[in-house]
XYZ file of C-alpha atoms in Angstrom:
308
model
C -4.551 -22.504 21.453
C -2.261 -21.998 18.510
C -0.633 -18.020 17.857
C 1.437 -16.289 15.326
C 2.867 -12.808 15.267
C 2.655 -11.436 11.925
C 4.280 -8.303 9.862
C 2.851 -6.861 6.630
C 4.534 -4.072 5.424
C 3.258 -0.817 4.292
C 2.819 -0.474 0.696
C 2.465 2.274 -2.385
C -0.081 1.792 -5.112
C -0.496 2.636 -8.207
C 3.213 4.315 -9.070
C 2.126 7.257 -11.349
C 0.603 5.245 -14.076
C -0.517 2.122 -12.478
C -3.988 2.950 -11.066
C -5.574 0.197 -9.323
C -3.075 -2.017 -10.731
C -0.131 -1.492 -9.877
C 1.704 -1.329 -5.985
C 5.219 -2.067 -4.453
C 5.901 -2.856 -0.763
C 8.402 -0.770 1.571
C 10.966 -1.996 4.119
C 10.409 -1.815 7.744
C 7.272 0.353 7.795
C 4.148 -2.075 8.047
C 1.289 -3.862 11.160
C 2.398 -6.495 13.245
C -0.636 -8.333 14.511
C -0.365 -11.328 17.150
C -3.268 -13.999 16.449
C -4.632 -16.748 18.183
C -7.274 -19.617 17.414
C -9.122 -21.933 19.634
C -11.969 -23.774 19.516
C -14.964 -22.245 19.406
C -16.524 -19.478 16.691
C -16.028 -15.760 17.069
C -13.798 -13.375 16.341
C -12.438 -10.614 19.284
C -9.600 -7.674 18.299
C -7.788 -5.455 20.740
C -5.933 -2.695 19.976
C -2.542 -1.948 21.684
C -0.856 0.025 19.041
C -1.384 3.521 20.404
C -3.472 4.797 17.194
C -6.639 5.271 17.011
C -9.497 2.780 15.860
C -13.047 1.861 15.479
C -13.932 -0.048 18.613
C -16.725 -1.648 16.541
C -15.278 -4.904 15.561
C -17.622 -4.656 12.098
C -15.623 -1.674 11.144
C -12.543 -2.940 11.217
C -11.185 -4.464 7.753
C -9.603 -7.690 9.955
C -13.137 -8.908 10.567
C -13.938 -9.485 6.912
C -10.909 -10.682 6.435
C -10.834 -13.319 9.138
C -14.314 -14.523 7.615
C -13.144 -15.231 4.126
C -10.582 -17.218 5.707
C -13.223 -19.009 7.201
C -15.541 -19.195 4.614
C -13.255 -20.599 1.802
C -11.194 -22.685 4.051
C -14.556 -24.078 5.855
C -13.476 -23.500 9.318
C -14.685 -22.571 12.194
C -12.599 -21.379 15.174
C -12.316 -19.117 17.897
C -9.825 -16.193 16.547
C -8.135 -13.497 18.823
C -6.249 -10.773 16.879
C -3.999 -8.120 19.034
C -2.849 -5.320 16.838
C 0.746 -4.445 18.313
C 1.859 -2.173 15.278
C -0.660 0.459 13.401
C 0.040 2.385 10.476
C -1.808 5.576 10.783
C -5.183 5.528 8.945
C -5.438 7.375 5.814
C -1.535 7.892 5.307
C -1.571 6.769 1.912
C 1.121 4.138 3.012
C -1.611 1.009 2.491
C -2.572 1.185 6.014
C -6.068 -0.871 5.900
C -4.236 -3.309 3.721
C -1.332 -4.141 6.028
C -3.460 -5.205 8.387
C -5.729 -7.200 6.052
C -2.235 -8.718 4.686
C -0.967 -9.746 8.026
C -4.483 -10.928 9.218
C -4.930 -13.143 5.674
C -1.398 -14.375 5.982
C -1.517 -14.992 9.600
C -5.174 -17.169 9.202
C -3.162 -19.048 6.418
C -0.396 -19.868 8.693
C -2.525 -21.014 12.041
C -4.154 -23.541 9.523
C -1.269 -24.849 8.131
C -1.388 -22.831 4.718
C -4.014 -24.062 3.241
C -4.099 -21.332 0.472
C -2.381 -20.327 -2.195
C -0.609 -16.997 -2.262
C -2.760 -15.734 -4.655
C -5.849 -17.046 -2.626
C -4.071 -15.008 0.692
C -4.416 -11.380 -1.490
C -8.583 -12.995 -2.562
C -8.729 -12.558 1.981
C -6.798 -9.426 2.262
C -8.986 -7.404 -0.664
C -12.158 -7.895 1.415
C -10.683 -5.657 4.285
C -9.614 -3.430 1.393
C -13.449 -3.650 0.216
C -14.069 -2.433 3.757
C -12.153 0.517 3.773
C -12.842 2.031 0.285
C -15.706 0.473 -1.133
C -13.977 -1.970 -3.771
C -12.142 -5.010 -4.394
C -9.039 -3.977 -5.582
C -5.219 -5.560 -5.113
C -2.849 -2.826 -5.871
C -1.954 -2.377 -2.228
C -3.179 -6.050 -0.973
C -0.771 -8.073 -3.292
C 2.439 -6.005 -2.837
C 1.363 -6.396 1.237
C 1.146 -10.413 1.258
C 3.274 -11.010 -1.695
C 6.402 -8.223 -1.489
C 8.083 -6.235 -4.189
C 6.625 -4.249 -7.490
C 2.853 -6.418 -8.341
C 1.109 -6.236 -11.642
C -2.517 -6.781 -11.516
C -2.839 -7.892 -14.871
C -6.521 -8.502 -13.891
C -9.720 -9.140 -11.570
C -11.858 -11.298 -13.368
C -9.913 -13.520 -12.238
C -7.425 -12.172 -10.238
C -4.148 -12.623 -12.019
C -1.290 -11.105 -9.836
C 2.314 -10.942 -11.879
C 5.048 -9.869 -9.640
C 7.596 -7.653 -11.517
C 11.184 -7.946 -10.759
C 13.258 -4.825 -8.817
C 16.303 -3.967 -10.489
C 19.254 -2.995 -8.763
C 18.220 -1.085 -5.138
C 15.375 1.138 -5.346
C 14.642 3.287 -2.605
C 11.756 5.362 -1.997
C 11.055 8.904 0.226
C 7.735 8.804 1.755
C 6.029 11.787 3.501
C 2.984 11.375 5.195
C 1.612 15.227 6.096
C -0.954 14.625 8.629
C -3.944 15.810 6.179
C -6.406 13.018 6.183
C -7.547 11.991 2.969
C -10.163 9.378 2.934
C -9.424 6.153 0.427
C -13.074 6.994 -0.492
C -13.235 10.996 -0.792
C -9.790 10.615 -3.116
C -11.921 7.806 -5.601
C -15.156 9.810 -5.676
C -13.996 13.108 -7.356
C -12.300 11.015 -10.164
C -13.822 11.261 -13.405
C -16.369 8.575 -14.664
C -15.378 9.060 -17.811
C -11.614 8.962 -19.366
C -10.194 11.285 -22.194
C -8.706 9.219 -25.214
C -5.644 11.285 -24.633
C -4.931 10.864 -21.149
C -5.819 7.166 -22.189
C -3.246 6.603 -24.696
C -0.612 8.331 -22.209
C -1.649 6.234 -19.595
C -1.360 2.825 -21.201
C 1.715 3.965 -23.056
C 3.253 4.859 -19.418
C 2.210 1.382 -17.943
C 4.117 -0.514 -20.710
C 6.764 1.621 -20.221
C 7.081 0.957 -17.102
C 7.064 -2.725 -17.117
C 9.295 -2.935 -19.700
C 11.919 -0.975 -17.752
C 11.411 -2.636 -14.811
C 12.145 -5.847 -16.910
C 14.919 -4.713 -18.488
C 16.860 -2.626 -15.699
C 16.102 0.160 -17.741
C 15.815 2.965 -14.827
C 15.752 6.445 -17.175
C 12.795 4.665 -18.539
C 11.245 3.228 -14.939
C 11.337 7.480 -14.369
C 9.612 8.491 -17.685
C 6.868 6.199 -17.225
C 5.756 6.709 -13.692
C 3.253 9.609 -14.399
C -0.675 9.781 -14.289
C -2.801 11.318 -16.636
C -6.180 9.356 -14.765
C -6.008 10.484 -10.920
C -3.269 13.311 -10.089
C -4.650 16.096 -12.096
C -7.710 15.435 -9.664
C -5.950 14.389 -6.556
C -3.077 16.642 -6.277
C -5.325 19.541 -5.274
C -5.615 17.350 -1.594
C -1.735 17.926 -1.125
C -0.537 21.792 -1.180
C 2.137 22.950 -3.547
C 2.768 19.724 -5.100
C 4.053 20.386 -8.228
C 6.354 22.442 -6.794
C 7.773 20.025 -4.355
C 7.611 17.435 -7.413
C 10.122 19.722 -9.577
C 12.333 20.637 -6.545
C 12.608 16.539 -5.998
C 12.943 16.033 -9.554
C 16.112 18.567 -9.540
C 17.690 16.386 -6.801
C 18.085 13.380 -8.619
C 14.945 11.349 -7.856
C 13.035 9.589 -10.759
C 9.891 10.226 -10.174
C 7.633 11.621 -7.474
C 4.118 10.733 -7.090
C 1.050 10.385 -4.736
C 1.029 7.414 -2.756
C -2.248 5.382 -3.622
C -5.056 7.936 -2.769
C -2.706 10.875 -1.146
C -1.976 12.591 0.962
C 1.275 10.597 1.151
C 3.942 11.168 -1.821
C 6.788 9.437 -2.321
C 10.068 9.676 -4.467
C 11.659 6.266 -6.101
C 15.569 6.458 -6.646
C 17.968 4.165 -7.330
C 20.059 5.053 -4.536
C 20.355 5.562 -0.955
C 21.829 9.459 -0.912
C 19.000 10.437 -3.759
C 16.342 8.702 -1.454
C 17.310 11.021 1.480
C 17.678 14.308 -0.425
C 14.273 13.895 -1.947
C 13.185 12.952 1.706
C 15.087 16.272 2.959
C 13.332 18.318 0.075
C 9.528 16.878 1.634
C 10.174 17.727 4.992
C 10.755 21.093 4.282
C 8.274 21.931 2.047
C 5.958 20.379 4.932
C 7.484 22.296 7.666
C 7.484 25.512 5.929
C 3.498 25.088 5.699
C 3.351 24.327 8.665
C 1.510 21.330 8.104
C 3.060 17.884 10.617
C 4.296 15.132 8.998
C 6.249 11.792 9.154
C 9.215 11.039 6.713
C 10.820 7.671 5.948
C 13.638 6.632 3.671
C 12.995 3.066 3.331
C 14.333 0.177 0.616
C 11.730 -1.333 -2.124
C 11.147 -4.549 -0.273
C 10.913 -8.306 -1.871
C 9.550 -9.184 1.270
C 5.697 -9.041 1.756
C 3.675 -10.840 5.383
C 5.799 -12.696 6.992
C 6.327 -13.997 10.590
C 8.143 -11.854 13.040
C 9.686 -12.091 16.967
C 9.117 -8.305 16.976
């Protein structure tokens, strides 16, 4: 028998203007999943994290996962997963894709890495098929691969990872007001306005470009959405007044994380990160709605093996 202990860390997607294509991982936050193969063929997952999950193996996005593995690799094996760290479900924090990351990077690394990077995310998106209904990266490729990703597209995948200028922090909340990955995608519109369409694109080369060029005013102007927050803000009370209190302190930019109800604040420094973070706790408290709160670092670091 042959075991790794894996971390993939949590992960935002979509930064404003980057819907479905755009994600960044954070620091410390993230799954740590201890897996084993043998021989034999099946697949058995325990949870010892504390939160809550489907005790259904099929409902679990490490199954599918596991099977890609399998299935592009042509293997067959015996594979025991432990889950040891759990992001809550539905945080908004990339929870179903950390533990797709880890379990696609940790199949990789208990066959001797036969895949490509790139081929790692192809595993992890199937567990984010799983949990919302489509193939999509924007939380899987920041999760295997670390930092700011670019999806530039699906058919095929081509994953561009952007560089981080400087130390970007970010102020995530996570009010405990579950918002399903699927609920926040089905009250989007089918259909896009050429406005909000010109905005949009003009915000995601904006964006790039600043990221490229150290630019940060310009990394601030360019993360908004014209597609999905007009829609999904209504899951996450008062939120554009917490967004212009956070704004006010220094931050530049606030946005939902992926599909809510986590938001999150991007600065370029440490004391910014934890006044925005300060400014989100209250407003949270003052509703009286519970919540968690981290300051973390933008990490270059995606799924990697860990002691812990």
């Amino acid at each position: 028998m042959k075991t790794v202990r894996v971390f993939a860390p949590a992960s935002i997607a979509n930064l404003g203007c980057g819907f479905d294509i755009m994600g960044l991982a954070l620091d410390e936050v993230g799954d740590v999943l201890e897996m084993s193969v043998s021989e034999g063929d099946g697949l058995t997952i325990k949870n010892e994290s504390g939160v809550p999950l489907p005790e259904d193996i099929e409902q679990n996005v490490i199954t599918p996962v596991v099977r890609k593995f399998l299935e592009m690799t042509g293997n067959r094996a015996q594979v025991d997963v432990v889950i040891k760290r759990k992001i809550y479900p539905g945080s908004g924090i990339g929870s179903s894709s950390a533990s797709s990351a880890a379990a696609a990077f940790g199949m990789n690394e208990l066959f001797g890495c036969p895949l490509s990077e790139e081929d790692v995310v192809v595993c992890a998106m199937e567990g984010e098929n799983l949990a919302s209904g489509g193939y999509h990266a924007d939380n899987a490729a920041p999760a295997v691969m670390g930092g700011i990703v670019l999806i530039r597209g699906y058919e095929p995948l081509d994953l561009i990872k952007l560089p981080v200028p400087g130390d970007f922090y970010c102020a995530v909340i996570h009010p405990k007001l579950v918002v399903s990955t699927k609920e926040a995608r089905s009250i989007l519109p089918k259909k896009v306005d050429m406005h909000a369409a010109i905005a949009q694109w003009g915000n995601v080369g904006g964006l790039v470009a600043g990221l490229y060029s150290g630019n940060i005013g310009l990394v601030g102007r360019s993360m908004r959405d014209s597609i999905a927050e007009p829609y999904r803000k209504s899951f996450i009370p008062g939120f554009d007044e917490l967004r212009e209190k956070v704004l006010e302190s220094g931050s530049l930019a606030m946005n939902i994380a992926g599909s809510g109800p986590s938001v999150f604040a991007l600065a370029n420094r440490y004391e910014k990160a934890q006044r925005a973070g300060a400014i989100m706790e209250k407003h949270f408290s003052d509703l009286d709605i519970p919540y968690e709160c981290y300051v973390v670092k933008v990490s270059n670091r995606g799924a990697r093996l860990t002691a812990y």
